[in-house]
mmCIF file of C-alpha atoms in Angstrom:
data_model
loop_
_atom_site.group_PDB
_atom_site.id
_atom_site.type_symbol
_atom_site.label_atom_id
_atom_site.label_comp_id
_atom_site.label_asym_id
_atom_site.label_seq_id
_atom_site.Cartn_x
_atom_site.Cartn_y
_atom_site.Cartn_z
ATOM 1 C CA UNK A 1 -0.001 0.377 0.264
ATOM 2 C CA UNK A 2 1.360 3.457 -0.641
ATOM 3 C CA UNK A 3 2.041 5.832 1.951
ATOM 4 C CA UNK A 4 0.623 8.615 0.323
ATOM 5 C CA UNK A 5 -2.029 8.324 -2.813
ATOM 6 C CA UNK A 6 -3.187 11.423 -4.698
ATOM 7 C CA UNK A 7 -6.625 10.747 -6.586
ATOM 8 C CA UNK A 8 -7.459 13.575 -9.206
ATOM 9 C CA UNK A 9 -6.440 15.973 -7.009
ATOM 10 C CA UNK A 10 -7.721 19.381 -8.266
ATOM 11 C CA UNK A 11 -7.451 23.064 -6.764
ATOM 12 C CA UNK A 12 -9.336 25.928 -8.538
ATOM 13 C CA UNK A 13 -8.769 29.809 -7.752
ATOM 14 C CA UNK A 14 -11.520 31.536 -9.388
ATOM 15 C CA UNK A 15 -10.613 31.029 -13.154
ATOM 16 C CA UNK A 16 -7.131 29.740 -12.490
ATOM 17 C CA UNK A 17 -6.336 26.003 -12.107
ATOM 18 C CA UNK A 18 -3.462 25.561 -9.818
ATOM 19 C CA UNK A 19 -3.465 21.816 -9.547
ATOM 20 C CA UNK A 20 -5.345 19.818 -12.450
ATOM 21 C CA UNK A 21 -6.444 16.473 -11.623
ATOM 22 C CA UNK A 22 -3.189 15.067 -10.154
ATOM 23 C CA UNK A 23 -3.073 11.392 -9.303
ATOM 24 C CA UNK A 24 0.036 9.571 -8.023
ATOM 25 C CA UNK A 25 1.254 7.657 -5.492
ATOM 26 C CA UNK A 26 4.113 8.045 -2.938
ATOM 27 C CA UNK A 27 5.828 5.118 -1.264
ATOM 28 C CA UNK A 28 6.676 5.048 2.464
ATOM 29 C CA UNK A 29 10.058 6.694 3.305
ATOM 30 C CA UNK A 30 10.505 8.052 -0.131
ATOM 31 C CA UNK A 31 12.006 11.371 -0.976
ATOM 32 C CA UNK A 32 9.939 12.905 -3.789
ATOM 33 C CA UNK A 33 11.438 16.183 -5.343
ATOM 34 C CA UNK A 34 9.034 18.484 -6.835
ATOM 35 C CA UNK A 35 10.023 21.013 -9.534
ATOM 36 C CA UNK A 36 8.532 23.194 -12.455
ATOM 37 C CA UNK A 37 8.314 26.830 -13.274
ATOM 38 C CA UNK A 38 7.020 29.619 -11.198
ATOM 39 C CA UNK A 39 3.007 29.214 -10.983
ATOM 40 C CA UNK A 40 3.064 25.730 -11.946
ATOM 41 C CA UNK A 41 1.093 24.500 -8.600
ATOM 42 C CA UNK A 42 4.061 23.193 -6.428
ATOM 43 C CA UNK A 43 3.305 25.054 -3.072
ATOM 44 C CA UNK A 44 -0.168 24.712 -3.764
ATOM 45 C CA UNK A 45 0.231 21.198 -3.640
ATOM 46 C CA UNK A 46 1.964 21.060 -0.339
ATOM 47 C CA UNK A 47 -0.752 23.375 0.922
ATOM 48 C CA UNK A 48 -3.093 20.583 0.019
ATOM 49 C CA UNK A 49 -0.881 17.800 1.540
ATOM 50 C CA UNK A 50 -0.674 20.164 4.832
ATOM 51 C CA UNK A 51 -4.338 20.678 5.035
ATOM 52 C CA UNK A 52 -4.049 24.296 4.724
ATOM 53 C CA UNK A 53 -6.049 24.257 1.460
ATOM 54 C CA UNK A 54 -8.836 22.531 0.857
ATOM 55 C CA UNK A 55 -8.944 20.862 -3.028
ATOM 56 C CA UNK A 56 -11.749 21.605 -5.122
ATOM 57 C CA UNK A 57 -12.118 17.916 -5.792
ATOM 58 C CA UNK A 58 -10.423 14.577 -5.610
ATOM 59 C CA UNK A 59 -8.881 12.925 -2.643
ATOM 60 C CA UNK A 60 -5.805 12.575 -0.482
ATOM 61 C CA UNK A 61 -5.138 9.230 1.153
ATOM 62 C CA UNK A 62 -2.692 8.532 3.643
ATOM 63 C CA UNK A 63 -2.001 4.616 4.533
ATOM 64 C CA UNK A 64 -5.374 3.916 2.981
ATOM 65 C CA UNK A 65 -7.034 6.473 5.216
ATOM 66 C CA UNK A 66 -8.755 9.525 3.178
ATOM 67 C CA UNK A 67 -7.700 12.615 5.151
ATOM 68 C CA UNK A 68 -8.765 15.280 2.670
ATOM 69 C CA UNK A 69 -11.738 16.441 4.923
ATOM 70 C CA UNK A 70 -9.082 16.614 7.925
ATOM 71 C CA UNK A 71 -8.212 20.221 9.299
ATOM 72 C CA UNK A 72 -4.187 20.811 9.177
ATOM 73 C CA UNK A 73 -3.746 20.315 12.791
ATOM 74 C CA UNK A 74 -5.310 16.422 12.530
ATOM 75 C CA UNK A 75 -2.728 15.692 10.268
ATOM 76 C CA UNK A 76 0.580 14.620 11.240
ATOM 77 C CA UNK A 77 2.336 16.470 8.624
ATOM 78 C CA UNK A 78 5.325 19.011 9.139
ATOM 79 C CA UNK A 79 6.471 21.789 6.908
ATOM 80 C CA UNK A 80 9.844 23.847 6.303
ATOM 81 C CA UNK A 81 9.498 27.011 4.435
ATOM 82 C CA UNK A 82 11.481 29.326 2.372
ATOM 83 C CA UNK A 83 11.936 31.500 5.471
ATOM 84 C CA UNK A 84 12.841 29.725 8.694
ATOM 85 C CA UNK A 85 9.778 30.580 10.658
ATOM 86 C CA UNK A 86 10.988 30.097 14.249
ATOM 87 C CA UNK A 87 9.750 31.618 17.205
ATOM 88 C CA UNK A 88 12.284 34.684 17.744
ATOM 89 C CA UNK A 89 11.186 34.999 21.489
ATOM 90 C CA UNK A 90 12.337 31.359 22.375
ATOM 91 C CA UNK A 91 16.083 29.940 22.050
ATOM 92 C CA UNK A 92 16.799 26.884 20.157
ATOM 93 C CA UNK A 93 16.055 24.441 22.418
ATOM 94 C CA UNK A 94 12.654 25.754 23.362
ATOM 95 C CA UNK A 95 12.105 26.193 19.468
ATOM 96 C CA UNK A 96 12.612 22.209 19.188
ATOM 97 C CA UNK A 97 10.548 21.289 22.341
ATOM 98 C CA UNK A 98 7.558 23.383 21.076
ATOM 99 C CA UNK A 99 6.135 20.533 18.964
ATOM 100 C CA UNK A 100 6.364 17.335 21.126
ATOM 101 C CA UNK A 101 5.115 19.398 24.216
ATOM 102 C CA UNK A 102 1.778 20.051 21.954
ATOM 103 C CA UNK A 103 1.802 16.290 21.206
ATOM 104 C CA UNK A 104 1.891 15.605 24.856
ATOM 105 C CA UNK A 105 5.208 14.110 24.910
ATOM 106 C CA UNK A 106 6.721 13.835 28.272
ATOM 107 C CA UNK A 107 9.587 15.879 29.834
ATOM 108 C CA UNK A 108 12.359 13.115 29.278
ATOM 109 C CA UNK A 109 10.935 12.038 25.714
ATOM 110 C CA UNK A 110 10.986 15.465 24.687
ATOM 111 C CA UNK A 111 14.469 15.898 25.766
ATOM 112 C CA UNK A 112 15.501 12.663 23.991
ATOM 113 C CA UNK A 113 13.997 13.815 20.452
ATOM 114 C CA UNK A 114 15.440 17.439 21.033
ATOM 115 C CA UNK A 115 18.899 16.101 21.460
ATOM 116 C CA UNK A 116 18.813 13.436 18.523
ATOM 117 C CA UNK A 117 17.391 16.143 16.494
ATOM 118 C CA UNK A 118 20.444 18.519 17.234
ATOM 119 C CA UNK A 119 22.731 16.338 16.852
ATOM 120 C CA UNK A 120 21.744 14.903 13.492
ATOM 121 C CA UNK A 121 21.611 18.526 12.131
ATOM 122 C CA UNK A 122 24.790 19.488 13.908
ATOM 123 C CA UNK A 123 23.414 22.319 16.331
ATOM 124 C CA UNK A 124 23.860 21.269 19.697
ATOM 125 C CA UNK A 125 26.142 24.109 20.357
ATOM 126 C CA UNK A 126 23.306 26.467 19.215
ATOM 127 C CA UNK A 127 20.537 25.356 21.812
ATOM 128 C CA UNK A 128 20.961 28.154 23.851
ATOM 129 C CA UNK A 129 20.572 30.763 21.317
ATOM 130 C CA UNK A 130 17.816 33.105 20.073
ATOM 131 C CA UNK A 131 16.641 33.250 16.472
ATOM 132 C CA UNK A 132 18.350 36.952 16.145
ATOM 133 C CA UNK A 133 21.873 35.354 17.102
ATOM 134 C CA UNK A 134 21.618 32.571 14.154
ATOM 135 C CA UNK A 135 22.869 32.991 10.703
ATOM 136 C CA UNK A 136 20.701 32.179 7.705
ATOM 137 C CA UNK A 137 21.769 28.168 7.415
ATOM 138 C CA UNK A 138 21.660 27.864 11.188
ATOM 139 C CA UNK A 139 18.144 29.021 10.948
ATOM 140 C CA UNK A 140 17.338 26.560 8.283
ATOM 141 C CA UNK A 141 18.651 23.514 10.059
ATOM 142 C CA UNK A 142 16.914 24.656 13.432
ATOM 143 C CA UNK A 143 13.635 24.565 11.136
ATOM 144 C CA UNK A 144 14.498 21.218 9.943
ATOM 145 C CA UNK A 145 15.276 20.047 13.554
ATOM 146 C CA UNK A 146 11.922 21.534 14.755
ATOM 147 C CA UNK A 147 10.064 19.547 11.794
ATOM 148 C CA UNK A 148 11.451 16.262 12.553
ATOM 149 C CA UNK A 149 11.275 16.260 16.408
ATOM 150 C CA UNK A 150 7.469 16.182 15.846
ATOM 151 C CA UNK A 151 8.065 12.662 14.091
ATOM 152 C CA UNK A 152 5.642 13.571 11.287
ATOM 153 C CA UNK A 153 3.983 11.147 8.918
ATOM 154 C CA UNK A 154 5.151 13.622 6.010
ATOM 155 C CA UNK A 155 7.622 15.990 5.833
ATOM 156 C CA UNK A 156 6.697 18.737 3.669
ATOM 157 C CA UNK A 157 9.855 21.420 2.326
ATOM 158 C CA UNK A 158 8.726 24.345 0.254
ATOM 159 C CA UNK A 159 12.080 25.661 -1.098
ATOM 160 C CA UNK A 160 13.756 25.759 2.193
ATOM 161 C CA UNK A 161 17.508 26.344 0.567
ATOM 162 C CA UNK A 162 16.192 28.930 -1.813
ATOM 163 C CA UNK A 163 17.380 31.989 -0.060
ATOM 164 C CA UNK A 164 20.790 30.787 0.847
ATOM 165 C CA UNK A 165 24.061 31.373 -1.102
ATOM 166 C CA UNK A 166 25.929 28.771 -3.433
ATOM 167 C CA UNK A 167 28.077 27.170 -0.934
ATOM 168 C CA UNK A 168 25.852 26.706 2.068
ATOM 169 C CA UNK A 169 22.935 25.707 -0.418
ATOM 170 C CA UNK A 170 25.169 22.845 -1.375
ATOM 171 C CA UNK A 171 25.901 22.036 2.052
ATOM 172 C CA UNK A 172 22.589 22.307 3.364
ATOM 173 C CA UNK A 173 21.670 19.715 0.365
ATOM 174 C CA UNK A 174 23.869 17.375 1.578
ATOM 175 C CA UNK A 175 22.246 17.560 5.240
ATOM 176 C CA UNK A 176 18.837 17.315 3.744
ATOM 177 C CA UNK A 177 20.015 13.907 2.123
ATOM 178 C CA UNK A 178 21.893 12.639 5.081
ATOM 179 C CA UNK A 179 18.617 13.568 7.433
ATOM 180 C CA UNK A 180 16.419 11.587 5.275
ATOM 181 C CA UNK A 181 18.510 8.633 5.091
ATOM 182 C CA UNK A 182 18.817 8.807 8.835
ATOM 183 C CA UNK A 183 15.075 9.574 9.576
ATOM 184 C CA UNK A 184 13.193 7.392 6.964
ATOM 185 C CA UNK A 185 10.770 10.192 6.535
ATOM 186 C CA UNK A 186 8.561 10.568 3.690
ATOM 187 C CA UNK A 187 9.633 13.818 2.165
ATOM 188 C CA UNK A 188 8.191 15.886 -0.300
ATOM 189 C CA UNK A 189 10.784 18.648 -1.472
ATOM 190 C CA UNK A 190 9.652 21.285 -3.660
ATOM 191 C CA UNK A 191 12.300 23.472 -5.303
ATOM 192 C CA UNK A 192 12.609 25.618 -8.569
ATOM 193 C CA UNK A 193 15.934 24.313 -9.285
ATOM 194 C CA UNK A 194 15.798 21.610 -11.558
ATOM 195 C CA UNK A 195 19.650 20.495 -10.537
ATOM 196 C CA UNK A 196 18.651 20.235 -7.076
ATOM 197 C CA UNK A 197 15.696 18.225 -7.990
ATOM 198 C CA UNK A 198 17.738 15.671 -9.820
ATOM 199 C CA UNK A 199 20.236 15.639 -6.898
ATOM 200 C CA UNK A 200 17.895 15.228 -4.135
ATOM 201 C CA UNK A 201 14.833 13.265 -5.351
ATOM 202 C CA UNK A 202 14.690 9.674 -5.606
ATOM 203 C CA UNK A 203 11.791 10.618 -7.772
ATOM 204 C CA UNK A 204 11.110 13.600 -9.777
ATOM 205 C CA UNK A 205 7.888 14.975 -10.288
ATOM 206 C CA UNK A 206 7.618 17.992 -12.748
ATOM 207 C CA UNK A 207 4.780 20.012 -13.100
ATOM 208 C CA UNK A 208 3.702 22.857 -15.373
ATOM 209 C CA UNK A 209 0.403 24.741 -15.090
ATOM 210 C CA UNK A 210 -0.787 22.614 -12.359
ATOM 211 C CA UNK A 211 -0.542 19.165 -14.613
ATOM 212 C CA UNK A 212 1.817 16.381 -14.391
ATOM 213 C CA UNK A 213 4.214 16.424 -17.154
ATOM 214 C CA UNK A 214 6.646 13.598 -15.889
ATOM 215 C CA UNK A 215 7.045 11.372 -12.833
ATOM 216 C CA UNK A 216 10.039 9.040 -12.490
ATOM 217 C CA UNK A 217 13.787 8.660 -11.408
ATOM 218 C CA UNK A 218 16.258 11.478 -12.039
ATOM 219 C CA UNK A 219 18.196 9.357 -14.916
ATOM 220 C CA UNK A 220 14.975 8.611 -16.512
ATOM 221 C CA UNK A 221 13.861 12.228 -16.314
ATOM 222 C CA UNK A 222 17.128 13.493 -18.094
ATOM 223 C CA UNK A 223 17.497 10.550 -20.615
ATOM 224 C CA UNK A 224 13.937 10.237 -21.621
ATOM 225 C CA UNK A 225 11.990 13.184 -21.496
ATOM 226 C CA UNK A 226 8.436 12.882 -21.719
ATOM 227 C CA UNK A 227 7.796 15.923 -23.850
ATOM 228 C CA UNK A 228 9.329 18.882 -25.345
ATOM 229 C CA UNK A 229 8.750 20.838 -22.232
ATOM 230 C CA UNK A 230 10.516 18.402 -20.024
ATOM 231 C CA UNK A 231 13.500 18.028 -22.459
ATOM 232 C CA UNK A 232 13.881 21.834 -22.354
ATOM 233 C CA UNK A 233 13.219 22.537 -18.731
ATOM 234 C CA UNK A 234 15.500 19.823 -17.185
ATOM 235 C CA UNK A 235 19.368 19.963 -17.894
ATOM 236 C CA UNK A 236 21.307 23.158 -17.592
ATOM 237 C CA UNK A 237 21.248 24.225 -20.239
ATOM 238 C CA UNK A 238 18.181 22.498 -21.424
ATOM 239 C CA UNK A 239 18.268 20.124 -24.477
ATOM 240 C CA UNK A 240 18.814 21.813 -27.744
ATOM 241 C CA UNK A 241 15.621 21.269 -30.010
ATOM 242 C CA UNK A 242 15.524 22.139 -33.827
ATOM 243 C CA UNK A 243 11.918 22.265 -36.010
ATOM 244 C CA UNK A 244 12.499 19.760 -38.413
ATOM 245 C CA UNK A 245 10.973 17.702 -41.318
ATOM 246 C CA UNK A 246 11.513 14.455 -42.683
ATOM 247 C CA UNK A 247 10.527 12.442 -45.883
ATOM 248 C CA UNK A 248 9.383 8.627 -45.248
ATOM 249 C CA UNK A 249 10.361 7.523 -48.782
ATOM 250 C CA UNK A 250 13.743 9.084 -48.679
ATOM 251 C CA UNK A 251 14.671 8.853 -45.154
ATOM 252 C CA UNK A 252 15.980 12.556 -45.446
ATOM 253 C CA UNK A 253 15.680 15.084 -42.589
ATOM 254 C CA UNK A 254 15.765 18.890 -43.022
ATOM 255 C CA UNK A 255 16.079 21.647 -40.536
ATOM 256 C CA UNK A 256 14.727 24.505 -42.533
ATOM 257 C CA UNK A 257 15.436 27.444 -40.739
ATOM 258 C CA UNK A 258 19.290 26.566 -41.007
ATOM 259 C CA UNK A 259 19.002 25.369 -44.486
ATOM 260 C CA UNK A 260 20.400 22.114 -43.409
ATOM 261 C CA UNK A 261 19.756 18.480 -45.005
ATOM 262 C CA UNK A 262 20.744 14.984 -43.710
ATOM 263 C CA UNK A 263 20.212 11.523 -44.503
ATOM 264 C CA UNK A 264 18.911 8.979 -41.729
ATOM 265 C CA UNK A 265 20.164 5.566 -41.070
ATOM 266 C CA UNK A 266 17.132 2.874 -42.150
ATOM 267 C CA UNK A 267 17.140 1.671 -38.706
ATOM 268 C CA UNK A 268 16.526 5.373 -37.352
ATOM 269 C CA UNK A 269 13.877 5.972 -40.219
ATOM 270 C CA UNK A 270 11.952 2.835 -39.073
ATOM 271 C CA UNK A 271 11.972 4.201 -35.533
ATOM 272 C CA UNK A 272 10.222 7.338 -36.549
ATOM 273 C CA UNK A 273 8.113 5.929 -39.342
ATOM 274 C CA UNK A 274 4.645 7.060 -37.475
ATOM 275 C CA UNK A 275 5.863 10.341 -36.868
ATOM 276 C CA UNK A 276 4.327 13.487 -39.154
ATOM 277 C CA UNK A 277 6.562 15.353 -41.516
ATOM 278 C CA UNK A 278 6.865 17.927 -39.383
ATOM 279 C CA UNK A 279 8.615 17.250 -35.966
ATOM 280 C CA UNK A 280 11.021 18.339 -33.273
ATOM 281 C CA UNK A 281 14.798 17.144 -33.330
ATOM 282 C CA UNK A 282 16.432 17.133 -29.838
ATOM 283 C CA UNK A 283 19.814 16.345 -28.410
ATOM 284 C CA UNK A 284 21.576 17.191 -25.095
ATOM 285 C CA UNK A 285 24.639 19.526 -25.251
ATOM 286 C CA UNK A 286 26.881 16.847 -24.215
ATOM 287 C CA UNK A 287 26.023 14.940 -27.477
ATOM 288 C CA UNK A 288 27.138 17.141 -29.611
ATOM 289 C CA UNK A 289 30.752 16.350 -30.699
ATOM 290 C CA UNK A 290 33.669 18.444 -32.075
ATOM 291 C CA UNK A 291 35.158 17.105 -35.117
ATOM 292 C CA UNK A 292 38.757 16.997 -35.992
ATOM 293 C CA UNK A 293 38.299 17.191 -39.491
ATOM 294 C CA UNK A 294 36.175 18.957 -41.912
ATOM 295 C CA UNK A 295 33.987 16.252 -43.033
ATOM 296 C CA UNK A 296 31.253 14.204 -41.503
ATOM 297 C CA UNK A 297 30.856 10.940 -43.847
ATOM 298 C CA UNK A 298 29.360 8.835 -41.272
ATOM 299 C CA UNK A 299 25.590 8.057 -42.011
ATOM 300 C CA UNK A 300 24.733 7.510 -38.386
ATOM 301 C CA UNK A 301 25.583 11.174 -37.551
ATOM 302 C CA UNK A 302 24.218 14.361 -38.131
ATOM 303 C CA UNK A 303 27.187 16.964 -39.169
ATOM 304 C CA UNK A 304 27.394 20.598 -39.359
ATOM 305 C CA UNK A 305 29.453 23.693 -39.445
ATOM 306 C CA UNK A 306 28.810 26.422 -36.889
ATOM 307 C CA UNK A 307 30.563 29.565 -35.463
ATOM 308 C CA UNK A 308 31.780 29.596 -31.969
ATOM 309 C CA UNK A 309 29.528 32.413 -30.699
ATOM 310 C CA UNK A 310 30.512 32.384 -26.818
ATOM 311 C CA UNK A 311 32.365 29.668 -24.569
ATOM 312 C CA UNK A 312 31.705 29.423 -20.689
ATOM 313 C CA UNK A 313 34.580 27.313 -19.005
ATOM 314 C CA UNK A 314 33.227 25.282 -16.212
ATOM 315 C CA UNK A 315 36.478 23.643 -14.961
ATOM 316 C CA UNK A 316 36.352 20.034 -16.555
ATOM 317 C CA UNK A 317 33.898 21.184 -19.101
ATOM 318 C CA UNK A 318 33.100 23.962 -21.592
ATOM 319 C CA UNK A 319 29.837 25.424 -22.958
ATOM 320 C CA UNK A 320 30.117 26.218 -26.205
ATOM 321 C CA UNK A 321 27.238 28.452 -27.945
ATOM 322 C CA UNK A 322 27.181 28.015 -31.694
ATOM 323 C CA UNK A 323 25.497 30.055 -34.373
ATOM 324 C CA UNK A 324 25.126 30.577 -38.201
ATOM 325 C CA UNK A 325 24.488 33.652 -40.089
ATOM 326 C CA UNK A 326 23.413 35.182 -36.581
ATOM 327 C CA UNK A 327 21.020 32.413 -36.060
ATOM 328 C CA UNK A 328 21.582 30.173 -32.694
ATOM 329 C CA UNK A 329 22.199 26.942 -33.833
ATOM 330 C CA UNK A 330 23.034 24.879 -30.253
ATOM 331 C CA UNK A 331 24.663 24.716 -27.229
ATOM 332 C CA UNK A 332 27.369 22.000 -26.839
ATOM 333 C CA UNK A 333 29.131 20.595 -23.760
ATOM 334 C CA UNK A 334 33.081 19.722 -24.519
ATOM 335 C CA UNK A 335 35.891 18.791 -22.575
ATOM 336 C CA UNK A 336 37.986 21.603 -20.882
ATOM 337 C CA UNK A 337 41.155 21.126 -23.347
ATOM 338 C CA UNK A 338 39.256 21.222 -26.641
ATOM 339 C CA UNK A 339 40.310 23.858 -28.796
ATOM 340 C CA UNK A 340 37.424 26.099 -29.484
ATOM 341 C CA UNK A 341 37.901 29.841 -30.225
ATOM 342 C CA UNK A 342 34.908 32.380 -30.296
ATOM 343 C CA UNK A 343 34.733 33.484 -33.935
ATOM 344 C CA UNK A 344 35.859 30.522 -35.120
ATOM 345 C CA UNK A 345 33.978 27.827 -37.624
ATOM 346 C CA UNK A 346 34.226 24.478 -36.218
ATOM 347 C CA UNK A 347 32.763 21.161 -37.675
ATOM 348 C CA UNK A 348 30.149 19.160 -35.262
ATOM 349 C CA UNK A 349 28.271 16.309 -35.153
ATOM 350 C CA UNK A 350 25.606 14.196 -33.287
ATOM 351 C CA UNK A 351 25.388 10.562 -33.163
ATOM 352 C CA UNK A 352 21.747 9.343 -34.251
ATOM 353 C CA UNK A 353 21.398 7.397 -31.385
ATOM 354 C CA UNK A 354 21.589 10.291 -29.090
ATOM 355 C CA UNK A 355 18.517 12.099 -31.082
ATOM 356 C CA UNK A 356 15.448 12.489 -29.333
ATOM 357 C CA UNK A 357 11.914 13.227 -31.554
ATOM 358 C CA UNK A 358 9.007 15.283 -30.838
ATOM 359 C CA UNK A 359 5.634 16.042 -32.366
ATOM 360 C CA UNK A 360 5.618 19.487 -33.587
ATOM 361 C CA UNK A 361 1.925 20.239 -32.891
ATOM 362 C CA UNK A 362 2.291 19.287 -29.333
ATOM 363 C CA UNK A 363 4.073 18.091 -26.323
ATOM 364 C CA UNK A 364 2.641 14.556 -25.775
ATOM 365 C CA UNK A 365 4.183 12.463 -28.581
ATOM 366 C CA UNK A 366 7.611 11.531 -28.318
ATOM 367 C CA UNK A 367 10.263 8.845 -29.367
ATOM 368 C CA UNK A 368 13.989 8.832 -27.584
ATOM 369 C CA UNK A 369 15.748 6.062 -30.131
ATOM 370 C CA UNK A 370 17.597 4.853 -27.352
ATOM 371 C CA UNK A 371 14.539 3.734 -25.496
ATOM 372 C CA UNK A 372 12.693 2.536 -28.506
ATOM 373 C CA UNK A 373 13.696 -0.784 -29.129
#
């Protein structure tokens, strides 16, 4: 039995649908990352789960019990927000003890929970401090500790690291992961940062306009995007996507806006035989390879020449933006020692096995050759 089950969950605000018919299951002890652009329904979903909002329709079931009509205080749910909302008039130890005391825990049990949470989050030396004496990272650690001392059935994290700087944010990501392993709490982690979602989530739920776009393990989300939106949203940078046309008879593939034409090998032509003439061609930046010569004679590859417009050095990799005739062509991710110079024209290729195809007139139809066998 799933720990949490959502059944056609919908929430409308006047003419706006924030969550649209969401149905899914969350396993006991799972860390689910929820990601999507601003306004996609992430926070509304957490508020529905916590009981702070009531759904327009649908059900929320926990361990098989319908909790949809239950008020927030009747659900054993803990929530951590972007701004660590801890009581300023209490010290850290008193903040942590507040929840267990409301639950009726004994003094000894409360102290045991406080000490354990403080050790797990590395804030034992902060127990006597007040909120005004804490840094941003320390406040978020306290907020996390205060949530877990309640022993909730469900831990909801609403972009808890978004206001922290880069190094501290990465440090607390590790803390969240360690905390999840130690506690085994069913956790839903909302973020607008897709790299954070892919790093933390055992599974990732991607939302757009309140609708589920894809739900799966991080590797699946990245390598087998369900539609064009997922392909473009996930990845840093996202997938390169060209509008294209192909001819079933000849196996020819054209990219009209660039004036390019290629011949697909027969096996790939068969794989996309059900696609319409107009389609979208996608490939990840790391799938784009720099050629040492001037020609691309391998029929299992798509090759072209393009000018290096800009180079961003990232340590072991370089992000290279390509253009031709002032038209953006693609972004490539190449090794740090690759000889690329701004203004230089180089030849590039993409193996056909690394291509993704999407219908041109909608997001739903897609084919990823590597997964199409």
